[in-house]
Each structure stands twice: as structure tokens, then as C-alpha cells.
Short mmCIF file of C-alpha atoms in Angstrom, two decimals:
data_model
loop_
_atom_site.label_atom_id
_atom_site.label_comp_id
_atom_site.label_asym_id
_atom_site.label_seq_id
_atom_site.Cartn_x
_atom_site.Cartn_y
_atom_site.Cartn_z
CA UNK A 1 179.06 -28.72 108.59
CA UNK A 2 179.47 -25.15 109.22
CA UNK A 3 178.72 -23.72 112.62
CA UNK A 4 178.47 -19.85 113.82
CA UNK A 5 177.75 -18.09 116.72
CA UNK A 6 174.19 -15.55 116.29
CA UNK A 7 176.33 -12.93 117.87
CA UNK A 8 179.42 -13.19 116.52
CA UNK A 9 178.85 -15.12 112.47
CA UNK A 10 182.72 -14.06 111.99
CA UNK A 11 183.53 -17.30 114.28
CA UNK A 12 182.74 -19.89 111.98
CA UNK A 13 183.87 -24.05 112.72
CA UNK A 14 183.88 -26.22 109.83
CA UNK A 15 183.79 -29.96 110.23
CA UNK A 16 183.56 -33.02 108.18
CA UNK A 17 182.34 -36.50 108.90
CA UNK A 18 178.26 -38.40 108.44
CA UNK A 19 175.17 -37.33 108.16
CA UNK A 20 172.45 -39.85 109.51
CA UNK A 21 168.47 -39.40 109.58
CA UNK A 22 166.24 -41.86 111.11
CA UNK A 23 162.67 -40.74 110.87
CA UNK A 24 162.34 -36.37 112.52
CA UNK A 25 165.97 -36.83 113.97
CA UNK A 26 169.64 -36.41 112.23
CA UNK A 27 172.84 -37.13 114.00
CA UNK A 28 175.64 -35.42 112.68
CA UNK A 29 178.95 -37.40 113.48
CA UNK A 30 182.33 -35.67 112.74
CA UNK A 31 185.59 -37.12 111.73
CA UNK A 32 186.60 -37.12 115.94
CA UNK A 33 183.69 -39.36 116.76
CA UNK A 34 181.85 -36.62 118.04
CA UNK A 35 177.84 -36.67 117.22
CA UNK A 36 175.41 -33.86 117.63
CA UNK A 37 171.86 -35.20 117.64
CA UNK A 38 168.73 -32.99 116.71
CA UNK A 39 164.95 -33.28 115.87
CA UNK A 40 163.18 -31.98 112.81
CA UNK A 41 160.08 -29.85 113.76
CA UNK A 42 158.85 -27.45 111.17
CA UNK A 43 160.96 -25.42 109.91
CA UNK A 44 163.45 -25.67 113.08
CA UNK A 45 166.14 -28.36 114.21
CA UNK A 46 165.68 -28.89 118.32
CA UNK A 47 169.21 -29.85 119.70
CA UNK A 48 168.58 -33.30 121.40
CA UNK A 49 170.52 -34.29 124.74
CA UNK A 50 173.12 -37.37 125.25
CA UNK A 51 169.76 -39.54 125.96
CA UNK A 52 167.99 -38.29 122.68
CA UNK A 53 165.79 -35.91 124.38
CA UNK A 54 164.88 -31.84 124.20
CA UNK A 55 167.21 -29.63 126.30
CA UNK A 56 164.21 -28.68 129.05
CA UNK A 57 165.16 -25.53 131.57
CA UNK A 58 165.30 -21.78 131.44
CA UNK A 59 167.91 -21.87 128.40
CA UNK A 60 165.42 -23.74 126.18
CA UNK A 61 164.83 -21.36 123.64
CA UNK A 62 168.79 -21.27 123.31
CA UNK A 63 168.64 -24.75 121.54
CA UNK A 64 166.06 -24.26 118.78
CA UNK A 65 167.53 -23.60 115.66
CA UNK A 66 165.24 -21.76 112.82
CA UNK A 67 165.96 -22.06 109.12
CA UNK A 68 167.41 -19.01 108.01
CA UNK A 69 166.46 -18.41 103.59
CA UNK A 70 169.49 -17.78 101.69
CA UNK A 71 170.15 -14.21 100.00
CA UNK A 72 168.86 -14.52 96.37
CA UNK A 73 171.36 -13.20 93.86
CA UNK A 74 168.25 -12.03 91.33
CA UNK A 75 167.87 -9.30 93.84
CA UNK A 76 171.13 -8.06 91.82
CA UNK A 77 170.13 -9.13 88.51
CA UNK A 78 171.00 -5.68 86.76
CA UNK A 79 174.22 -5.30 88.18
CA UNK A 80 175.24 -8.97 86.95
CA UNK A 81 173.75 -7.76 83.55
CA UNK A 82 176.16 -4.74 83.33
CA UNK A 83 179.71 -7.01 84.51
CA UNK A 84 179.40 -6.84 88.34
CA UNK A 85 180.74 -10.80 89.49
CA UNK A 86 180.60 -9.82 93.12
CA UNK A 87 178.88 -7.68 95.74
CA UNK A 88 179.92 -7.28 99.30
CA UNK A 89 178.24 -4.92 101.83
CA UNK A 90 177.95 -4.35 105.14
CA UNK A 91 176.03 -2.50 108.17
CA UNK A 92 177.14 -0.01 111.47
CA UNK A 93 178.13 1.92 109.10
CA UNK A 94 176.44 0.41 105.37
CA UNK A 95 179.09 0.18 102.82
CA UNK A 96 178.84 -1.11 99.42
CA UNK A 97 181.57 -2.91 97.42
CA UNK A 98 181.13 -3.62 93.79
CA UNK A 99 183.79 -6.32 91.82
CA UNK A 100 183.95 -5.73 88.32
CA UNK A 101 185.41 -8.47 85.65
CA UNK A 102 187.44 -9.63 88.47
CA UNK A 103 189.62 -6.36 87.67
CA UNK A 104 187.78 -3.06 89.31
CA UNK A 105 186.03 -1.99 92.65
CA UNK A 106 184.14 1.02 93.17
CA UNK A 107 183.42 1.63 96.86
CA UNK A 108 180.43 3.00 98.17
CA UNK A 109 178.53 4.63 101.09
CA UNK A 110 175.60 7.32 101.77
CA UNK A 111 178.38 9.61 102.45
CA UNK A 112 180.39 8.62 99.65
CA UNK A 113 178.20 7.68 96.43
CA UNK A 114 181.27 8.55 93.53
CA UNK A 115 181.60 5.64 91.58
CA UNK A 116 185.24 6.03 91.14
CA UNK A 117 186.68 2.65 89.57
CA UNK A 118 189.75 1.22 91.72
CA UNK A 119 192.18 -1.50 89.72
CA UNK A 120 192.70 -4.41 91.42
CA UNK A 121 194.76 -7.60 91.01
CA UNK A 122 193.51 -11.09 92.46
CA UNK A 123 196.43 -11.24 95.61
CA UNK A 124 195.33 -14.77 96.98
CA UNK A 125 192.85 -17.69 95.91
CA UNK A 126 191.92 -20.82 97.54
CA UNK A 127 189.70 -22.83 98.86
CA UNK A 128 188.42 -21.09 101.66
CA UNK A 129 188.45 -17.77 100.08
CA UNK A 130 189.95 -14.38 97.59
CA UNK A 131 191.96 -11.04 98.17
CA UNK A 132 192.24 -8.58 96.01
CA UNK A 133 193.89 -5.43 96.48
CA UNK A 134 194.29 -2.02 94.77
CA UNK A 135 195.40 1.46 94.74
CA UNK A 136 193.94 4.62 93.67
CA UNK A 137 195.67 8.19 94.02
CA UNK A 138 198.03 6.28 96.91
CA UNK A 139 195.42 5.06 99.00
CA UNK A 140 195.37 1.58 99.75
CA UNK A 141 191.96 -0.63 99.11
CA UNK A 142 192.03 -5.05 99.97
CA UNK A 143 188.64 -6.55 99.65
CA UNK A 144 188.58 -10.17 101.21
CA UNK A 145 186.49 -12.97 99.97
CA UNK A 146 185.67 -16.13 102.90
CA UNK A 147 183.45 -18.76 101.87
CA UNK A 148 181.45 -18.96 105.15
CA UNK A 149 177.79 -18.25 105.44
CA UNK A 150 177.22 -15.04 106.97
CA UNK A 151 174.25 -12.29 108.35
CA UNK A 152 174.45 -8.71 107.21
CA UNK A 153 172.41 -8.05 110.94
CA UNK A 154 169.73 -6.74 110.06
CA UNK A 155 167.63 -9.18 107.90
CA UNK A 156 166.71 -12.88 108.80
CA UNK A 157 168.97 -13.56 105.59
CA UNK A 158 171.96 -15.64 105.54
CA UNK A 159 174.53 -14.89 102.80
CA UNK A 160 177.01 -17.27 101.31
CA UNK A 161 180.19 -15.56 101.71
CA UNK A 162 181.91 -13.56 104.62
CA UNK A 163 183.73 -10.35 103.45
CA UNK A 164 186.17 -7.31 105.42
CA UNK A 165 187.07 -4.58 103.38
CA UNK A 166 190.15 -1.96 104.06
CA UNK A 167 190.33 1.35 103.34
CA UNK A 168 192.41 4.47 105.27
CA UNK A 169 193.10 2.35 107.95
CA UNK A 170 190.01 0.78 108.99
CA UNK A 171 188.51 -2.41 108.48
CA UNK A 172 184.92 -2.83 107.69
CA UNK A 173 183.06 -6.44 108.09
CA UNK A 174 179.85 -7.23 105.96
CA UNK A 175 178.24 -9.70 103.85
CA UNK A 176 179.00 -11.00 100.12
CA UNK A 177 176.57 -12.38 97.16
CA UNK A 178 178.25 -13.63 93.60
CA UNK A 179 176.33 -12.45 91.02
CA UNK A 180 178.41 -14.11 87.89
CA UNK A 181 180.32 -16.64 89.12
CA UNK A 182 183.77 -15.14 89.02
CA UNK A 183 184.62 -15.75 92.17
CA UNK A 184 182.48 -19.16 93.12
CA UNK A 185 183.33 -20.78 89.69
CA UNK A 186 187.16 -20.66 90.11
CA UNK A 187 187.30 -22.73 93.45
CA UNK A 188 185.22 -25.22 91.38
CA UNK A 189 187.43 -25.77 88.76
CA UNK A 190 189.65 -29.05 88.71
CA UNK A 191 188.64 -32.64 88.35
CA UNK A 192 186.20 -34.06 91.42
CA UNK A 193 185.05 -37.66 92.74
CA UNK A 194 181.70 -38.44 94.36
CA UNK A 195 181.85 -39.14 98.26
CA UNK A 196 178.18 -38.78 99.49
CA UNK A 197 174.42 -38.47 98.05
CA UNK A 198 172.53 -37.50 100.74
CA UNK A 199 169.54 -39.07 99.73
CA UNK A 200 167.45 -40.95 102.55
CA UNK A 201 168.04 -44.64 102.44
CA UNK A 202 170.83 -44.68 100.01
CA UNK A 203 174.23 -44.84 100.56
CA UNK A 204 177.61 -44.22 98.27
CA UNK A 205 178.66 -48.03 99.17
CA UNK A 206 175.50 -49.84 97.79
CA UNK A 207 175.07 -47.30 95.01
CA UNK A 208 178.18 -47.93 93.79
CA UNK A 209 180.53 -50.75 94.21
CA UNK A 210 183.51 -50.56 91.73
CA UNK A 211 183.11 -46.98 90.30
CA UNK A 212 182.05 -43.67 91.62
CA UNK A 213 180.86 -40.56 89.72
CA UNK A 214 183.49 -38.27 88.65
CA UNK A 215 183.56 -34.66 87.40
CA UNK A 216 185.82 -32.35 85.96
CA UNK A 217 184.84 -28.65 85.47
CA UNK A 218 186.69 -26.34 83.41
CA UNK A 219 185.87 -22.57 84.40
CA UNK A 220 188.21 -21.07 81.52
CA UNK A 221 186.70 -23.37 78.92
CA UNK A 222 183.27 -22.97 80.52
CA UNK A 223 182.82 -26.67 80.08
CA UNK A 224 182.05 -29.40 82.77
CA UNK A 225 182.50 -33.15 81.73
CA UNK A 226 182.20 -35.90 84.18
CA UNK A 227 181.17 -39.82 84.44
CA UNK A 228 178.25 -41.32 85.96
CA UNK A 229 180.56 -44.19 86.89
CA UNK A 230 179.05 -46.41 83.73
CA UNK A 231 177.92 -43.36 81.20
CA UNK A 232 180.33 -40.12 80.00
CA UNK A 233 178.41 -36.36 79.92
CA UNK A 234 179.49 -33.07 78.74
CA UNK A 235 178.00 -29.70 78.31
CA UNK A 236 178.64 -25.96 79.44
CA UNK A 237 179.85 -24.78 83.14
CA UNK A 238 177.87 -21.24 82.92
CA UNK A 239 180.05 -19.67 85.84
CA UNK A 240 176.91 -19.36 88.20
CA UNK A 241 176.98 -19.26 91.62
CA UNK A 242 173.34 -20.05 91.68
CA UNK A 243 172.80 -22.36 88.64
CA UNK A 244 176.45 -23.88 87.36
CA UNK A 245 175.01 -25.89 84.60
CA UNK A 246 171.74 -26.92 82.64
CA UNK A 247 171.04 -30.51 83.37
CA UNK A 248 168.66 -31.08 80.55
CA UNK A 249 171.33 -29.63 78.32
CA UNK A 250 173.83 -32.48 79.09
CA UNK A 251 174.81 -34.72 76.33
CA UNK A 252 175.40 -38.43 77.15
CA UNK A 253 176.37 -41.69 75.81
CA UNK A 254 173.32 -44.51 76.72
CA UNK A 255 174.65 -47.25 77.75
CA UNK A 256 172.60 -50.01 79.80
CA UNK A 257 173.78 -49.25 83.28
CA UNK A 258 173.22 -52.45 86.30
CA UNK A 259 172.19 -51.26 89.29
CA UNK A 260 170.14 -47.81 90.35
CA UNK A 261 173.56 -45.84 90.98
CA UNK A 262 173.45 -43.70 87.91
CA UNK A 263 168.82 -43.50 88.20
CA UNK A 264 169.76 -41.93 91.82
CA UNK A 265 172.75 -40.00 90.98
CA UNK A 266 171.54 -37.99 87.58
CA UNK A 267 168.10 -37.43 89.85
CA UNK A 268 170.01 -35.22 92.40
CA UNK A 269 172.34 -34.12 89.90
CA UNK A 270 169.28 -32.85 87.67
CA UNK A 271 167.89 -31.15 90.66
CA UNK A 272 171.13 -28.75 91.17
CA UNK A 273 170.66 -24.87 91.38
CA UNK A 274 173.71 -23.61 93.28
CA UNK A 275 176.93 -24.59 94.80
CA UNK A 276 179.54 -24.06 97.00
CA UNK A 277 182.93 -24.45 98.03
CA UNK A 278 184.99 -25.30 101.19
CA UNK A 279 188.48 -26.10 100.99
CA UNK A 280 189.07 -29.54 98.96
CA UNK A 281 185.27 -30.23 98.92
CA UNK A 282 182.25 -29.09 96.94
CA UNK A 283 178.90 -29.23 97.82
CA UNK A 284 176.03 -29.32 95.14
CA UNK A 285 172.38 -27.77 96.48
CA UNK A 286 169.11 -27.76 95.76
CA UNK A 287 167.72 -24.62 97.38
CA UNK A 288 169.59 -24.43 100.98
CA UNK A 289 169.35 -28.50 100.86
CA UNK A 290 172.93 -30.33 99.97
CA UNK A 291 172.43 -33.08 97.63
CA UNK A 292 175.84 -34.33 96.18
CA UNK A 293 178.90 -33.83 98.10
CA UNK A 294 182.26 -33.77 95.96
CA UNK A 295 186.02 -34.33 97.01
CA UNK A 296 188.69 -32.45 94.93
CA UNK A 297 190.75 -35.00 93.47
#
């Protein structure tokens, strides 16, 4: 779970640990023992007290949490066309950063609308995010890459990634969208196990009782290959931050499977359209809903 401040989105917490729903409530338990308890209602979560019931008082309001809809990356589709892999941008002042083949930026504002390519070289990957940094007639550019959700201020949109940009000594902090995958796919590469399904009712244990799904993903290659823990598939990573892979493109052996494990896990697995990275874990969505959770192996 990832949680931000409204005012402040740069202080993000992550934590790990269960995810339990029982009828319009969840209870969120991290890896401490600590649970957070909350009722479904619309299209809002309502933060529950110790006894299970709505915070009541003046600060009400405060404890009603609204779905926020995820930036679309089609909103960008022409850039992606001509090479662009990433986008970041920003408000007070706007700013526009555009990463090319992993290998160019060309900075933008309404002051400043040259399109001037900058070389850059990738400084630092990992889990939890990407620098790169440049040079261009001695001035100094580093564009940084966090994989936390993030609001550009403006908009009721939430963005996947976090970015700061430097440039003549000052730091700028905005918003980021991957448009080809360059910089989501490479966190994803590397060989994966199952740990959760989050499907109602269903749990990893019962699904599964001597082998889990694996999955190995190859972001050079392009190719993803992985076992359903009784059948083998393989077919084309596409380097998407918003749809990785073609389910109905998968090839797979057929073997006569016991149990439902494989009927529950190729359901969610079919129903993918974006993913996302945090540290040694990936997380497989449907829309802004998680449906497969991955550890790195």
C-alpha cells in the first residue's frame, strides 16, 4: 500500500502485509500488525474507527477518501508514436520534460519552447526509481524517475510516477506518464513468483498447494515466459506501461490441471492492462484495481 499526504504527494509511505474484505469493509494489515479498517461506499473508502465505526465530529470530511482516475497515457499517443518513452511535467511554474530512446531530453516551458535535444546517460536504476543526467553547452540537466503515484495539482488525476528535474540550480517537482515502456519495463525484467490474487474468496494457500505461478520477463528479448504452476506459456513482453502483454496471444501447453488454481489465475492474468513496480514486488492491474501481486525472485 502506498499512502500520501493531499498536500504534500512528495511524502509517500509504502507498506506491505494483507488485504482482507468482508462484505463493504477491507482491513488492510501491514507486516507490523498494524490494520487500517475502511468501508466501501460509492466510489469512496470511509476510514472506520478501532470499534469498526465512521470517524463522527467536525473533522469528518477529513476521513473520506475519493477514488482518484489514473492519467491515461493515450493522451500522449503521438509522442509515443514518434520515440518519446517518458514524459514528466510539472506546475507553479509548468515545465515539460520529454525522454527520448532512453538517450535524449528536450526541456520545455512557455518561456522556453526550443526543442534543443540534451544527451543523457541512465546514472541510477532500481526498484523504486531512474536518474539520468546530461550536459549541453556546460550546463548541467538530472531528470529523476520515483515510482510513487503522484498529482500534477491541478487536475483530480493521479499519475504513476513522481519526478524533480534540475536545471541552473533549481529543482523543479512535477508529475511523470511512460508512454513506451522504457522506463516501467526495465524494473520488470527478471524472473517472478506469485504471492497474492486478490480475488474475493480465494486465497494463494488453497489455490495452490505444492506449486505457485511463476514468471520470467525478458525486456531486451521482449519475451515473457512463465508457469501456471501445472502448464508452461510464452509470448511477447511489448514494453508497455499500460498493456505489457496480449493474453490471448499466449501460447500454452494443455495439460489437465486438478484443482481451480490455474481457471482463477489465467482469469486475472487475462484481465491485465498495466503494471507497476515497487522495489522487489510487482503489481499486475486491471484499470486502478490490483489483481496479481508478484515477488522478484
Amino acid at each position: 500500500m502506498q499512502r500520501s499526504y493531499a498536500e504534500r504527494m512528495e511524502a509517500t509511505f509504502v507498506s506491505q502485509g494483507t488485504f482482507r474484505r468482508e462484505g463493504n469493509q477491507i482491513t488492510l494489515t501491514d507486516n507490523r500488525g498494524d490494520a487500517g479498517r475502511y468501508m466501501v461506499q460509492d466510489n469512496s473508502l470511509i476510514v472506520l474507527d478501532q470499534d469498526g465505526k465512521p470517524v463522527t465530529g467536525a473533522l469528518t470530511s477529513k476521513y473520506v477518501l475519493h477514488r482518484q482516475l489514473l492519467a491515461n497515457p493515450e493522451k500522449w499517443k503521438a509522442q509515443a508514436a514518434n520515440g518519446i518513452d517518458f514524459i514528466a511535467m510539472g506546475t507553479e511554474p509548468f515545465w515539460n520534460v520529454s525522454l527520448r530512446e532512453g538517450q535524449w531530453l528536450i526541456f520545455q516551458t512557455p518561456d522556453k519552447r526550443d526543442s534543443s535535444r540534451i544527451p543523457v546517460q541512465l546514472e541510477k536504476a532500481g526498484g523504486t526509481g531512474w536518474t539520468y543526467t546530461g550536459e549541453l553547452d556546460g550546463q548541467l540537466f538530472r531528470l529523476a524517475i520515483y515510482t510513487e503515484f503522484s498529482s500534477d495539482g491541478m487536475s483530480d488525476r493521479i499519475y504513476r510516477y513522481r519526478t524533480t528535474f534540475e536545471t541552473n540550480g533549481k529543482k523543479l517537482s512535477g508529475t511523470g506518464v511512460a508512454l513506451r515502456g522504457a522506463i516501467s519495463g526495465n524494473s520488470a525484467g527478471g524472473s517472478w513468483v506469485l504471492q497474492d490474487i486478490l480475488e474475493p474468496g480465494k486465497s494463494l494457500q488453497s489455490l495452490f498447494s505444492q506449486k505457485t505461478p511463476t514468471l520470467l520477463i525478458d525486456t531486451i528479448a521482449r519475451k515473457l515466459s512463465g508457469s501456471t504452476s501445472c502448464n508452461r506459456f510464452n509470448g511477447a513482453w511489448m514494453n508497455g506501461s499500460e498493456l505489457p502483454f496480449n493474453a490471448a496471444q499466449l501460447a500454452m501447453t494443455r495439460m489437465a490441471c486438478a484443482g481451480e488454481g490455474e481457471t482463477v489465475f489465467l482469469a486475472a492474468f487475462k484481465k491485465v492492462n498495466g503494471f507497476r513496480c515497487i522495489a522487489d514486488e510487482l503489481l499486475m492491474y486491471q484499470d486502478n484495481r490490483v489483481l496479481l501481486r508478484w515477488k522478484k525472485l
